[in-house]
CSV table of N, CA and C in Angstrom, one decimal:
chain,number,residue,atom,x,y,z
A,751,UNK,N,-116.4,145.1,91.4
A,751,UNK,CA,-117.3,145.4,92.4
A,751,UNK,C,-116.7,145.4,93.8
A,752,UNK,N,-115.9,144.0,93.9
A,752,UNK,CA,-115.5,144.4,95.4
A,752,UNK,C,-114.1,145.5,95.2
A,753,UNK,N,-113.5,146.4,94.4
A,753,UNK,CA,-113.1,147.2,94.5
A,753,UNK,C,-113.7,148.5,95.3
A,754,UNK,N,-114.8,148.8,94.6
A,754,UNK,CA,-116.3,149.8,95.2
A,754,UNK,C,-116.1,149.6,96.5
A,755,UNK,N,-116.5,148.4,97.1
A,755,UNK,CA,-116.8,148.2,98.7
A,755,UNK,C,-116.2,148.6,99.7
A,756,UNK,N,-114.5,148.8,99.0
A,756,UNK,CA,-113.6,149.5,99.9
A,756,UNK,C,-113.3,151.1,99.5
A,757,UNK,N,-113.9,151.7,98.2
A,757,UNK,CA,-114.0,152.9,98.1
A,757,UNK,C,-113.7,153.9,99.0
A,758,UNK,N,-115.2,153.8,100.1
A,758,UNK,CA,-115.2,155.0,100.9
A,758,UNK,C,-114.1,154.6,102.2
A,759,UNK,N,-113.7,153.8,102.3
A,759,UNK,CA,-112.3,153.8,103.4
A,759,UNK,C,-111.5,154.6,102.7
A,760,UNK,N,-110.6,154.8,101.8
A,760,UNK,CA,-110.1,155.5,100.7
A,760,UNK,C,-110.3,156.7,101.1
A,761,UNK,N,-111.8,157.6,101.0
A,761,UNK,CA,-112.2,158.4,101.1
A,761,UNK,C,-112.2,159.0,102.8
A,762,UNK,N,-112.2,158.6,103.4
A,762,UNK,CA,-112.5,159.0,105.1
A,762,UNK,C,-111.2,159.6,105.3
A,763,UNK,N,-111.3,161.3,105.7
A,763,UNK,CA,-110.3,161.7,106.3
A,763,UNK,C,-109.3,160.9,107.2
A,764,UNK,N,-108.4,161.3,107.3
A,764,UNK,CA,-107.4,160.7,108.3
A,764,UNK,C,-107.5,161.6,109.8
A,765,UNK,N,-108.3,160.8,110.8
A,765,UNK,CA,-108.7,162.2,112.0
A,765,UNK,C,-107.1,161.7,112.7
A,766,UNK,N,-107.3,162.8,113.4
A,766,UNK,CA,-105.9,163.1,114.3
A,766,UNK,C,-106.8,163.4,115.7
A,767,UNK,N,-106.3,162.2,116.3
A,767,UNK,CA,-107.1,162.3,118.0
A,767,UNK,C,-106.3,163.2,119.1
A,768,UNK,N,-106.9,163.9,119.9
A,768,UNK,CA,-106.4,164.7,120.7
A,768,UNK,C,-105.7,164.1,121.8
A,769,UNK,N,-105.1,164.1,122.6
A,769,UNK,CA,-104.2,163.7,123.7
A,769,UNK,C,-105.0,162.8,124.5
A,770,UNK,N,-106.0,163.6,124.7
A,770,UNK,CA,-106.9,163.0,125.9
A,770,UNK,C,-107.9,161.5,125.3
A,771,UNK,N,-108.0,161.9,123.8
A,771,UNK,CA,-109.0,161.1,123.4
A,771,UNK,C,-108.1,160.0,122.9
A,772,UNK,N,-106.8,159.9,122.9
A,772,UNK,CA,-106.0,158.8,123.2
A,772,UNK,C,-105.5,158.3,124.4
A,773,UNK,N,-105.5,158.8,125.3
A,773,UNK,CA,-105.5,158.4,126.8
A,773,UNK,C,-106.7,157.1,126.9
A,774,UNK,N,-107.9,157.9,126.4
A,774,UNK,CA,-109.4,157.7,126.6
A,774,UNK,C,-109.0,156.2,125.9
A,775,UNK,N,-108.8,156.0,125.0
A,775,UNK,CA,-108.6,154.7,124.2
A,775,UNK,C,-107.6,153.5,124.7
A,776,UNK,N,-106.6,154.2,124.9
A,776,UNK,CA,-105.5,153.3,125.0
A,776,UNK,C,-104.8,153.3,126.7
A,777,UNK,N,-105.4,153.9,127.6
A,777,UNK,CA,-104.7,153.9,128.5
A,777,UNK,C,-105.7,153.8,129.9
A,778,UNK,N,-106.7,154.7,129.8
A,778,UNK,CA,-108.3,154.7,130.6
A,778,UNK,C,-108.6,153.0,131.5
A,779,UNK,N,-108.6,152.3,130.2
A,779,UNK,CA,-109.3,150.8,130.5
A,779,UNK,C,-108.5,150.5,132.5
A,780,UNK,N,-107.2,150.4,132.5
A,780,UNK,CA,-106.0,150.3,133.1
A,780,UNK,C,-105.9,151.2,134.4
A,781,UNK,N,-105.4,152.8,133.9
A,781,UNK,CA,-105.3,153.5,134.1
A,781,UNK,C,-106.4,154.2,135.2
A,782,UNK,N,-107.6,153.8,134.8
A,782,UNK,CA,-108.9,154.9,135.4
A,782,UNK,C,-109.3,156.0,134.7
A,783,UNK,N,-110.2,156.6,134.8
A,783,UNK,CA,-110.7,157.8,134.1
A,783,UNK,C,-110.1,159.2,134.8
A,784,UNK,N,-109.6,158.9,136.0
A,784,UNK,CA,-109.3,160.3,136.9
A,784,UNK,C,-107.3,159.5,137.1
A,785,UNK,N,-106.8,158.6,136.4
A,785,UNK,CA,-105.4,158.3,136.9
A,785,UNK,C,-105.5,157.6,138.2
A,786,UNK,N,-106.4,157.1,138.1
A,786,UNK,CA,-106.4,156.2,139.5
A,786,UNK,C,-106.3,154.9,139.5
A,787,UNK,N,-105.8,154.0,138.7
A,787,UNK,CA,-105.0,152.8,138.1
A,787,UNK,C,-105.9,151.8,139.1
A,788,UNK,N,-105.5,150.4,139.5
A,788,UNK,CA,-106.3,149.5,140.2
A,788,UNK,C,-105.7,148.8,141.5
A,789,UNK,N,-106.0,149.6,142.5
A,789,UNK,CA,-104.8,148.9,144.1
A,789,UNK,C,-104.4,147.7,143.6
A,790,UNK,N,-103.5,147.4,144.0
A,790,UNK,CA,-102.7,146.1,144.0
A,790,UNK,C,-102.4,145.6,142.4
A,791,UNK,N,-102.7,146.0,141.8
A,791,UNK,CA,-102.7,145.4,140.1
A,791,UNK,C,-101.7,146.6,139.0
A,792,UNK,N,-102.1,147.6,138.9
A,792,UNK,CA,-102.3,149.0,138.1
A,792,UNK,C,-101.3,150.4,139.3
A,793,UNK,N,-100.5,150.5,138.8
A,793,UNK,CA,-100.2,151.7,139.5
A,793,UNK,C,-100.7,153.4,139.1
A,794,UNK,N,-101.3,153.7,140.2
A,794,UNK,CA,-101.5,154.8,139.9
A,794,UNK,C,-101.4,155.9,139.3
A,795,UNK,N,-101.7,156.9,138.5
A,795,UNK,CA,-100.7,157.8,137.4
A,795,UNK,C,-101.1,159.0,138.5
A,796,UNK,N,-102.1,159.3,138.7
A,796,UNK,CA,-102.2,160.6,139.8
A,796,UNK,C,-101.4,161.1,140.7
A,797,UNK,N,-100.7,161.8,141.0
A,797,UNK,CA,-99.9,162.7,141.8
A,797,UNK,C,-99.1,161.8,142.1
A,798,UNK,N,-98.4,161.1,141.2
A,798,UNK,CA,-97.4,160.2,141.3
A,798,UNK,C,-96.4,160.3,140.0
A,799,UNK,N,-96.8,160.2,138.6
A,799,UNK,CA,-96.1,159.5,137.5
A,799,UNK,C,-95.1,161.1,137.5
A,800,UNK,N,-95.5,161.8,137.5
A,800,UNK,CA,-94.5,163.1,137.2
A,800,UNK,C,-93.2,162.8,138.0
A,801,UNK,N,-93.4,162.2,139.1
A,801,UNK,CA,-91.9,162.3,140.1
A,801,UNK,C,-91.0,161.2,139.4
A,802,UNK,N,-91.8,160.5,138.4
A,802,UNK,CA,-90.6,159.6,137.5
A,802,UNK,C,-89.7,160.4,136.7
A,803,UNK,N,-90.4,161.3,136.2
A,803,UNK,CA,-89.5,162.2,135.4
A,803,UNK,C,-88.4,163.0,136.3
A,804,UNK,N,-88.1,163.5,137.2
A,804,UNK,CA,-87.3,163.3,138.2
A,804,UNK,C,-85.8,162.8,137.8
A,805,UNK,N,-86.1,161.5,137.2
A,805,UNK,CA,-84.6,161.0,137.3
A,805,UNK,C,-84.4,160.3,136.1
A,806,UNK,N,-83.8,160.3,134.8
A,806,UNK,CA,-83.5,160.2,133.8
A,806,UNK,C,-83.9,158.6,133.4
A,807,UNK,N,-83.7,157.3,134.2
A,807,UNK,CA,-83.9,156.1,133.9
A,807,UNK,C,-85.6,156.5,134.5
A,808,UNK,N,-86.0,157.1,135.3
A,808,UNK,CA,-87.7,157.3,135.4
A,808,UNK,C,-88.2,157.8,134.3
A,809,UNK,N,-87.7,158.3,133.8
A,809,UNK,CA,-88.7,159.2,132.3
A,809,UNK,C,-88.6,158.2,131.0
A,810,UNK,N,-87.1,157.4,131.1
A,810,UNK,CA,-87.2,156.3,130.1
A,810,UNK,C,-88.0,155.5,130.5
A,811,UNK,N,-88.1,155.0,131.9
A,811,UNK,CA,-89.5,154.2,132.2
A,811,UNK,C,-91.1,154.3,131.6
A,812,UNK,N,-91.0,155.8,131.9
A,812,UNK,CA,-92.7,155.6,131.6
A,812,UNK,C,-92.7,155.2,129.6
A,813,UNK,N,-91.7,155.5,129.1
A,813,UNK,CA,-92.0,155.1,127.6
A,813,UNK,C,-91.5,153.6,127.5
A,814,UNK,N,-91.3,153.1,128.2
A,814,UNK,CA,-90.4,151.6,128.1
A,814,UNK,C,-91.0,150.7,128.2
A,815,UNK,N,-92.6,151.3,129.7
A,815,UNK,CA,-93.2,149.9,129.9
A,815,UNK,C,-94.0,149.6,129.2
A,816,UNK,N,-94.4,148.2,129.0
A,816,UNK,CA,-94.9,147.3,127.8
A,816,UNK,C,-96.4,147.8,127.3
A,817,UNK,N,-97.1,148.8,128.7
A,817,UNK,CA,-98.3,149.3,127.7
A,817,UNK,C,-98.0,150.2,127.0
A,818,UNK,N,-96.8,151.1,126.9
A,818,UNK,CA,-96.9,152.6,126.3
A,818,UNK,C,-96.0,151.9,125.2
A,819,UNK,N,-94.3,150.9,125.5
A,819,UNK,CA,-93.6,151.0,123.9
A,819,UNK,C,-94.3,150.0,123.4
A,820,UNK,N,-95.5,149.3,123.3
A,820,UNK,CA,-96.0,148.7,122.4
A,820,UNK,C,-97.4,148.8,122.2
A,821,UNK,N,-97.6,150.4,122.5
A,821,UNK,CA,-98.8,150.9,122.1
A,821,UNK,C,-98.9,151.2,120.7
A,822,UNK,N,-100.7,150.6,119.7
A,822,UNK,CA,-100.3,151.5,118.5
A,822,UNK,C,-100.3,152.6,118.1
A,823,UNK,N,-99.6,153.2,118.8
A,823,UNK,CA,-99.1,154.7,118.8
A,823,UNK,C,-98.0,155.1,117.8
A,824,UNK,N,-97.7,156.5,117.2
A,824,UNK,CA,-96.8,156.5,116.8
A,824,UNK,C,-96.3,157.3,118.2
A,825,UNK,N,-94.9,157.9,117.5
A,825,UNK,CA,-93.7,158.3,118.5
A,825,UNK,C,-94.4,159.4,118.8
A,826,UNK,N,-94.8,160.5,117.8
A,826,UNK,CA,-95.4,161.9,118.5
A,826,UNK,C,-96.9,161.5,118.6
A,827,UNK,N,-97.5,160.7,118.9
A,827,UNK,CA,-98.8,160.2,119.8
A,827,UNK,C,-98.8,160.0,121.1
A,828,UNK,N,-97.7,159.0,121.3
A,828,UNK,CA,-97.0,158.6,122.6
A,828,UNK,C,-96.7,159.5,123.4
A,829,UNK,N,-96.2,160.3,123.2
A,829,UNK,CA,-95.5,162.1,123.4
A,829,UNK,C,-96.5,162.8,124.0
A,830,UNK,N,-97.4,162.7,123.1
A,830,UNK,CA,-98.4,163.7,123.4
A,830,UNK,C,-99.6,163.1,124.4
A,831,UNK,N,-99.2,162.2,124.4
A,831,UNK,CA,-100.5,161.5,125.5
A,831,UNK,C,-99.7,161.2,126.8
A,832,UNK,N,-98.6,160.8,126.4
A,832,UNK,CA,-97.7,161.0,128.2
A,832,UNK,C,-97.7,162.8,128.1
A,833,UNK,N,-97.4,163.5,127.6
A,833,UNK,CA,-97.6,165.1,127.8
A,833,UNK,C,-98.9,165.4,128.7
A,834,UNK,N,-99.6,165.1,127.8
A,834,UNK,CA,-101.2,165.1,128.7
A,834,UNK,C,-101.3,164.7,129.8
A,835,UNK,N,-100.8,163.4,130.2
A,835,UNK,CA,-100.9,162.6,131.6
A,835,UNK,C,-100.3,163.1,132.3
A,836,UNK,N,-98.7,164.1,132.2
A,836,UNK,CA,-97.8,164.5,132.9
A,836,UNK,C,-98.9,165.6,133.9
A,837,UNK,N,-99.5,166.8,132.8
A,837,UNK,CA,-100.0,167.8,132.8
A,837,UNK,C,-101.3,167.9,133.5
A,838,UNK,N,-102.3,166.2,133.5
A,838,UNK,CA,-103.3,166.7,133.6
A,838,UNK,C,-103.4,165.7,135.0
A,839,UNK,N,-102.8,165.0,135.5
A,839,UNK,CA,-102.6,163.7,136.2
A,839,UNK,C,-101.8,164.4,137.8
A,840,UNK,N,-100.5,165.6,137.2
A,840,UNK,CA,-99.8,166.3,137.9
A,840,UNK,C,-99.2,167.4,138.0
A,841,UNK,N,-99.9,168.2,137.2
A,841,UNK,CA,-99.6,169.7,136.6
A,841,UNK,C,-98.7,170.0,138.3
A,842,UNK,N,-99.0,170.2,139.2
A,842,UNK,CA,-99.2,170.9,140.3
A,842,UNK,C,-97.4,170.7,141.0
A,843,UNK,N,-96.5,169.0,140.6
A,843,UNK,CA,-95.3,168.6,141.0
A,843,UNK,C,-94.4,168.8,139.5
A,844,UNK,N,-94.9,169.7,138.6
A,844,UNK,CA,-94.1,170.2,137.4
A,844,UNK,C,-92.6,170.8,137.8
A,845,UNK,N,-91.5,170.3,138.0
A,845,UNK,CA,-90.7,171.4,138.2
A,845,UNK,C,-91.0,172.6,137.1
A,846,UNK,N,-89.8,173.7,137.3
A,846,UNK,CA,-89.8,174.2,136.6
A,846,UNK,C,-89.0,174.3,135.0
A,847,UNK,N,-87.9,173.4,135.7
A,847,UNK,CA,-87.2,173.0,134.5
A,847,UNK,C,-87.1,172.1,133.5
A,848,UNK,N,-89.0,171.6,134.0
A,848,UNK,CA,-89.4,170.4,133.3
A,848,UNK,C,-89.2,170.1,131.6
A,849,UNK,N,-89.3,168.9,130.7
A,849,UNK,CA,-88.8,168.9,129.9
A,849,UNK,C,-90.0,168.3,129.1
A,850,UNK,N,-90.8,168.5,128.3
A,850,UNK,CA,-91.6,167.4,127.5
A,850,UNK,C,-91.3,167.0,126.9
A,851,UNK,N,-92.2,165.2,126.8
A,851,UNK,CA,-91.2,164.8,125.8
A,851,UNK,C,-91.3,164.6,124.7
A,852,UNK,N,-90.4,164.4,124.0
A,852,UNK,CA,-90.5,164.8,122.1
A,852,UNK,C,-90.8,163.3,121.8
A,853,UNK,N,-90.6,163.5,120.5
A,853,UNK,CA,-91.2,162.4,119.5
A,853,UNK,C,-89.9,161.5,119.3
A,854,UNK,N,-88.8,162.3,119.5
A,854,UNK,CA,-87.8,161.3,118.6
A,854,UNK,C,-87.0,160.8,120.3
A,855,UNK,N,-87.5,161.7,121.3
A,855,UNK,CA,-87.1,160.9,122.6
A,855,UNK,C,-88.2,159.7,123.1
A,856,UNK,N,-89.3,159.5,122.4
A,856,UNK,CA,-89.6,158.4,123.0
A,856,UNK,C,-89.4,157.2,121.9
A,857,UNK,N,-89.1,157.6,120.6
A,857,UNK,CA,-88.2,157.0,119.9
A,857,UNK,C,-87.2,156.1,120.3
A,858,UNK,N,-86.4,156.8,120.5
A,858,UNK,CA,-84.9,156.2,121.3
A,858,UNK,C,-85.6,155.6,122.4
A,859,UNK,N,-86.6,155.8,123.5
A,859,UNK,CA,-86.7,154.7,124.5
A,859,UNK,C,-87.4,153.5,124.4
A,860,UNK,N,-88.1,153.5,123.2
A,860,UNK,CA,-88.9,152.8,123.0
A,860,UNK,C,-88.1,151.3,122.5
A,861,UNK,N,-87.0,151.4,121.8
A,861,UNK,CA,-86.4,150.5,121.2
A,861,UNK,C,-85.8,149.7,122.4
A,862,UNK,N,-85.4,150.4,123.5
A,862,UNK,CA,-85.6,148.9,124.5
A,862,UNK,C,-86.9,148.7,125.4
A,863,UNK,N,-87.7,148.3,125.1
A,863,UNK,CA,-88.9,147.7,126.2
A,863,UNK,C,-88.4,146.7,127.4
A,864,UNK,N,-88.9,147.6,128.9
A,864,UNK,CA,-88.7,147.0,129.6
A,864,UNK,C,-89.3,145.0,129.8
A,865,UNK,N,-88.2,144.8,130.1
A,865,UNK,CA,-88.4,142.9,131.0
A,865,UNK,C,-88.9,142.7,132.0
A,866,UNK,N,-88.5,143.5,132.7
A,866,UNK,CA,-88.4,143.1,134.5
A,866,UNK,C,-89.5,144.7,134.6
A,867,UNK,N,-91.0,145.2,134.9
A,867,UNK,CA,-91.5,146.3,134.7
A,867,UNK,C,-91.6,146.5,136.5
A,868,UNK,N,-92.3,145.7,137.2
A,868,UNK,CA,-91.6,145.6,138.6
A,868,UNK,C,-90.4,145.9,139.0
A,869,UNK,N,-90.1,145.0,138.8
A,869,UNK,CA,-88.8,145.6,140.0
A,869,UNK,C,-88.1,146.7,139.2
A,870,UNK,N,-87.8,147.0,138.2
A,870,UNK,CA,-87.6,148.4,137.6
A,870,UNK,C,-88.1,149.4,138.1
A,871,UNK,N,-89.8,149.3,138.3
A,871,UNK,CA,-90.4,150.6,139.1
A,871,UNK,C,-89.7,150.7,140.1
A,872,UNK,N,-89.9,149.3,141.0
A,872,UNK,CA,-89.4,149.4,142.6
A,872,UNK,C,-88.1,150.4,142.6
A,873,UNK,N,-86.8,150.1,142.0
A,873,UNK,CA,-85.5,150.3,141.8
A,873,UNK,C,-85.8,151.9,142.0
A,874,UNK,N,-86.2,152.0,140.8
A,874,UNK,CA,-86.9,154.1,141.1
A,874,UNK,C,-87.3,154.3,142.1
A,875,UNK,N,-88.8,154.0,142.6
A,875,UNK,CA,-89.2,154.5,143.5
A,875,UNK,C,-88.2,154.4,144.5
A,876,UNK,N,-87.3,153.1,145.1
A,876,UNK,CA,-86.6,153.3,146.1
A,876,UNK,C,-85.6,154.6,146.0
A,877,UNK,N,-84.7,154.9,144.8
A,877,UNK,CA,-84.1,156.3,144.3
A,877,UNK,C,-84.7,157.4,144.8
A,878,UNK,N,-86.1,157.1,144.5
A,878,UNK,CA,-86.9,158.7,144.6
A,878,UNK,C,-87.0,158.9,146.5
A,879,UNK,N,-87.1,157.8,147.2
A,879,UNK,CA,-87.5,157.4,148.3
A,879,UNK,C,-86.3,158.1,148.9
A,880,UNK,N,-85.3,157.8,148.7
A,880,UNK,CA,-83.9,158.0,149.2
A,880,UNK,C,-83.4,159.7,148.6
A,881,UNK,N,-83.9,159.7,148.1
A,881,UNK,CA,-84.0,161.3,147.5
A,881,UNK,C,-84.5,162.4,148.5
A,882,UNK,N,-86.1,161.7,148.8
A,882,UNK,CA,-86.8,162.9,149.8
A,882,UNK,C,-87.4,162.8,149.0
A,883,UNK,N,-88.0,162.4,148.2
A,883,UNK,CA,-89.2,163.2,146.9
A,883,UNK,C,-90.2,162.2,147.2
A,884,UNK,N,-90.4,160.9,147.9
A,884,UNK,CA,-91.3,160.5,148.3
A,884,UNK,C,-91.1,159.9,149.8
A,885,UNK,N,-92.4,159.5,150.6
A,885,UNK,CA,-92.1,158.9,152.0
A,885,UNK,C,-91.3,157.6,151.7
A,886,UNK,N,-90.6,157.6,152.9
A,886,UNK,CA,-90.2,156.2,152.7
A,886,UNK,C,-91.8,154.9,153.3
């Protein structure tokens, strides 16, 4: 009998959630519903997170910090929901030689999770700062 009870789990398609409706889940709470994260607490994803991609230790960042490599995501979920965020967050500071990212690249970043998620950002942003790509 209690075999039966877990039957229809067995049965229930396996759904595959769209980009956004995993944002919506796993990242929204934090994040905001428009990428607008929480002053002083939450950094913002809106016309900001794309300029990480910019610089090679920035694009490992956004998969590194502790909410994205220890989301329960797989690799090409992760991918596709930072894809989304890139796109829908900052379509407009896309270079052109922009790169999305794959499944087996957030693979590889994921295996070291950032320690220090502060001053790591800081470190970038100051990079990006000294670049021209943001005000000082």
């Amino acid at each position: 009998m209690r075999i039966l009870g877990w039957l229809p789990l067995f049965l229930l398609p396996v759904l595959s959630l769209s980009p956004e409706k995993l944002y919506i889940l796993h990242c929204m709470g934090c994040h905001g519903a428009q990428g607008e994260g929480i002053p002083g607490r939450v950094p913002p994803l809106k016309d900001m997170v794309v300029y990480f991609t910019y610089l090679p230790e920035g694009r490992a960042f956004l998969i590194q910090v502790p909410g994205a490599a220890n989301a329960p995501l797989s690799d090409e979920e992760l991918a596709a929901v930072t894809n989304w965020i890139l796109k829908t967050f900052s379509s407009q500071a896309l270079s052109s030689n922009f790169r999305f990212f794959t499944a087996s690249e957030v693979a590889r970043y994921r295996k070291n999770p950032l320690n220090n998620t502060t001053q790591t950002r800081e470190i970038i942003l100051q990079k990006l700062r000294e670049m021209g790509i943001l005000k000082p």
